[in-house]
Short mmCIF file of C-alpha atoms and ligand atoms in Angstrom, two decimals:
data_model
loop_
_atom_site.label_atom_id
_atom_site.label_comp_id
_atom_site.label_asym_id
_atom_site.label_seq_id
_atom_site.Cartn_x
_atom_site.Cartn_y
_atom_site.Cartn_z
CA UNK M 1 38.70 176.30 99.75
CA UNK M 2 37.16 177.10 96.38
CA UNK M 3 39.78 176.35 93.76
CA UNK M 4 37.80 177.18 90.63
CA UNK M 5 36.95 180.68 89.49
CA UNK M 6 33.31 181.72 89.64
CA UNK M 7 33.09 181.72 85.85
CA UNK M 8 34.42 178.19 85.51
CA UNK M 9 32.05 177.04 88.22
CA UNK M 10 29.11 178.54 86.40
CA UNK M 11 30.13 176.76 83.21
CA UNK M 12 30.50 173.47 85.10
CA UNK M 13 27.05 173.95 86.63
CA UNK M 14 25.45 174.54 83.22
CA UNK M 15 27.18 171.55 81.62
CA UNK M 16 26.20 169.34 84.53
CA UNK M 17 22.54 170.08 83.78
CA UNK M 18 22.86 168.36 80.40
CA UNK M 19 21.55 164.79 80.17
CA UNK M 20 24.14 162.12 80.85
CA UNK M 21 26.78 164.56 82.09
CA UNK M 22 28.05 164.04 85.63
CA UNK M 23 30.17 166.44 87.67
CA UNK M 24 33.48 164.90 86.56
CA UNK M 25 32.64 165.09 82.85
CA UNK M 26 31.33 168.63 83.30
CA UNK M 27 34.63 169.66 84.88
CA UNK M 28 36.64 168.06 82.09
CA UNK M 29 34.52 169.75 79.44
CA UNK M 30 34.67 173.13 81.16
CA UNK M 31 38.47 173.13 81.44
CA UNK M 32 38.72 171.89 77.87
CA UNK M 33 36.43 174.63 76.56
CA UNK M 34 38.33 177.46 78.27
CA UNK M 35 41.62 176.08 76.96
CA UNK M 36 40.40 176.18 73.35
CA UNK M 37 41.40 178.98 70.95
CA UNK M 38 38.78 181.73 70.72
CA UNK M 39 37.62 180.72 67.22
CA UNK M 40 36.79 177.23 68.39
CA UNK M 41 34.77 178.55 71.29
CA UNK M 42 32.93 180.91 68.94
CA UNK M 43 32.14 178.01 66.60
CA UNK M 44 30.76 176.03 69.52
CA UNK M 45 28.62 178.84 70.91
CA UNK M 46 27.29 179.83 67.47
CA UNK M 47 26.50 176.17 66.69
CA UNK M 48 24.40 176.01 69.87
CA UNK M 49 22.84 179.39 69.16
CA UNK M 50 21.96 178.59 65.54
CA UNK M 51 20.62 175.12 66.32
CA UNK M 52 18.36 176.66 68.94
CA UNK M 53 17.22 179.55 66.72
CA UNK M 54 16.52 177.57 63.57
CA UNK M 55 15.12 174.31 64.91
CA UNK M 56 11.39 173.77 65.24
CA UNK M 57 8.85 170.98 64.91
CA UNK M 58 8.15 169.43 61.50
CA UNK M 59 4.69 170.50 60.34
CA UNK M 60 3.71 166.85 59.74
CA UNK M 61 5.46 164.51 62.17
CA UNK M 62 6.64 167.03 64.82
CA UNK M 63 10.25 165.90 64.84
CA UNK M 64 12.93 168.58 65.10
CA UNK M 65 13.92 170.13 61.79
CA UNK M 66 15.11 173.41 60.32
CA UNK M 67 12.73 173.40 57.36
CA UNK M 68 8.94 173.33 57.21
CA UNK M 69 8.96 169.57 56.64
CA UNK M 70 11.64 167.18 57.88
CA UNK M 71 13.56 165.17 55.23
CA UNK M 72 11.38 162.08 55.86
CA UNK M 73 8.05 163.89 55.45
CA UNK M 74 9.37 165.81 52.45
CA UNK M 75 10.39 162.56 50.70
CA UNK M 76 7.69 161.55 48.21
CA UNK M 77 9.22 158.07 47.86
CA UNK M 78 8.30 157.25 51.46
CA UNK M 79 5.06 155.46 52.27
CA UNK M 80 2.96 158.24 53.79
CA UNK M 81 0.15 155.80 54.64
CA UNK M 82 2.24 154.02 57.28
CA UNK M 83 2.91 156.05 60.40
CA UNK M 84 5.30 154.91 63.12
CA UNK M 85 4.59 156.53 66.47
CA UNK M 86 7.70 157.21 68.59
CA UNK M 87 8.27 159.01 71.88
CA UNK M 88 11.02 161.41 70.80
CA UNK M 89 13.19 162.53 67.85
CA UNK M 90 16.05 160.31 69.08
CA UNK M 91 13.91 157.20 68.60
CA UNK M 92 13.05 158.37 65.09
CA UNK M 93 16.78 158.76 64.42
CA UNK M 94 17.40 155.23 65.73
CA UNK M 95 14.83 153.76 63.31
CA UNK M 96 16.11 155.88 60.43
CA UNK M 97 19.59 154.45 61.03
CA UNK M 98 18.31 150.98 60.15
CA UNK M 99 17.71 152.34 56.64
CA UNK M 100 14.90 149.81 56.17
CA UNK M 101 11.78 151.56 57.35
CA UNK M 102 9.99 153.21 54.40
CA UNK M 103 7.02 154.77 56.17
CA UNK M 104 6.79 158.10 57.99
CA UNK M 105 6.73 158.95 61.69
CA UNK M 106 4.80 160.75 64.39
CA UNK M 107 6.74 162.10 67.38
CA UNK M 108 4.76 162.28 70.63
CA UNK M 109 7.38 164.22 72.61
CA UNK M 110 6.80 162.13 75.71
CA UNK M 111 4.72 159.27 77.02
CA UNK M 112 1.70 159.01 79.26
CA UNK M 113 2.76 158.65 82.89
CA UNK M 114 0.06 158.78 85.56
CA UNK M 115 2.86 158.67 88.15
CA UNK M 116 4.47 161.85 86.84
CA UNK M 117 1.08 163.43 86.13
CA UNK M 118 1.61 163.33 82.36
CA UNK M 119 -1.73 162.70 80.67
CA UNK M 120 -2.80 162.19 77.03
CA UNK M 121 -3.25 165.94 76.60
CA UNK M 122 0.38 166.58 77.57
CA UNK M 123 1.83 164.70 74.60
CA UNK M 124 1.28 165.26 70.85
CA UNK M 125 -1.62 162.86 70.45
CA UNK M 126 -4.20 165.29 69.11
CA UNK M 127 -1.93 165.95 66.13
CA UNK M 128 -1.72 162.21 65.45
CA UNK M 129 -5.50 161.84 65.44
CA UNK M 130 -5.77 164.76 63.01
CA UNK M 131 -3.29 163.04 60.69
CA UNK M 132 -5.46 159.92 60.67
CA UNK M 133 -8.17 161.88 58.85
CA UNK M 134 -5.96 161.52 55.77
CA UNK M 135 -5.54 158.21 53.98
CA UNK M 136 -3.66 155.98 56.47
CA UNK M 137 -3.22 152.19 56.21
CA UNK M 138 -1.31 151.40 59.38
CA UNK M 139 -0.15 152.97 62.63
CA UNK M 140 2.89 151.22 64.12
CA UNK M 141 3.28 152.00 67.80
CA UNK M 142 6.98 152.07 68.65
CA UNK M 143 6.94 153.59 72.10
CA UNK M 144 9.48 152.26 74.61
CA UNK M 145 8.96 148.94 76.39
CA UNK M 146 8.63 150.80 79.72
CA UNK M 147 5.51 151.18 81.86
CA UNK M 148 4.95 154.63 80.31
CA UNK M 149 5.56 153.32 76.79
CA UNK M 150 3.13 150.44 77.27
CA UNK M 151 0.48 152.68 78.83
CA UNK M 152 0.80 155.05 75.88
CA UNK M 153 0.62 152.19 73.35
CA UNK M 154 -2.55 150.86 74.97
CA UNK M 155 -4.17 154.29 75.04
CA UNK M 156 -3.37 154.99 71.39
CA UNK M 157 -4.59 151.61 70.19
CA UNK M 158 -7.92 152.10 71.97
CA UNK M 159 -8.21 155.53 70.41
CA UNK M 160 -7.49 154.35 66.87
CA UNK M 161 -9.32 151.02 66.89
CA UNK M 162 -12.78 152.51 66.17
CA UNK M 163 -11.44 154.20 63.01
CA UNK M 164 -10.74 150.79 61.45
CA UNK M 165 -7.11 151.71 60.72
CA UNK M 166 -4.70 148.83 61.35
CA UNK M 167 -2.77 149.33 64.62
CA UNK M 168 0.38 147.34 65.34
CA UNK M 169 2.90 147.29 68.17
CA UNK M 170 6.59 146.54 67.62
CA UNK M 171 7.60 143.10 68.90
CA UNK M 172 9.12 142.50 72.30
CA UNK M 173 12.61 142.17 70.76
CA UNK M 174 12.98 145.53 72.44
CA UNK M 175 13.97 144.66 76.02
CA UNK M 176 11.58 145.62 78.79
CA UNK M 177 12.51 149.03 80.14
CA UNK M 178 14.81 149.49 77.16
CA UNK M 179 15.14 152.87 75.53
CA UNK M 180 14.77 152.55 71.79
CA UNK M 181 17.56 155.01 71.10
CA UNK M 182 20.15 152.69 72.72
CA UNK M 183 19.08 149.51 70.97
CA UNK M 184 21.15 148.13 68.08
CA UNK M 185 19.77 148.26 64.54
CA UNK M 186 19.35 144.52 64.10
CA UNK M 187 17.16 144.28 67.21
CA UNK M 188 15.15 147.32 66.11
CA UNK M 189 14.54 145.80 62.69
CA UNK M 190 13.52 142.48 64.19
CA UNK M 191 11.10 144.30 66.49
CA UNK M 192 9.62 146.14 63.52
CA UNK M 193 9.31 143.06 61.32
CA UNK M 194 7.77 141.02 64.16
CA UNK M 195 5.16 143.64 65.01
CA UNK M 196 1.78 142.34 66.09
CA UNK M 197 -1.66 143.70 65.39
CA UNK M 198 -3.40 145.15 68.45
ZN1 ZN S 1 8.38 165.21 59.52
#
């Protein structure tokens, strides 16, 4: 017997599609949402709607932002000659939380994965190479310590090497297979400080 209404079920289905949300959590959230006063639900839906409508890629580093340049790229105090390459905006946020990194970023929006058929052209590498035409001292590769992350790091270092720009890789303080976004700030900082030249 189907105990939920069709509408609730549809909401549960949509919530379940979100990353990290299982069926139980989706059910809890769905019942919670429909029990909320109308204004709260409107706030939630308009927050989703507005975030979607007004968010796009930063013109420089390609992270998500609602202005032309993200706060990091817009900050003249930052060292624009040091570029840290990360896989996604969440990794950028993790490094920003340390409060110690003074350079800028480049967000690849993925990693090379021959297994999943994701090649160099499927991530934002071309944009990185274009940025290197400006005055750049160092590229710090901070992709994840996974097979995909390592493959991507290797590919990028080979690509940049001939330009003479210094290429470094964050130290292995980041556990193998570990997602940067879940790693504590102390470990992230240690990985950054212990980076090695490729
Ligand atoms: Zn930016």
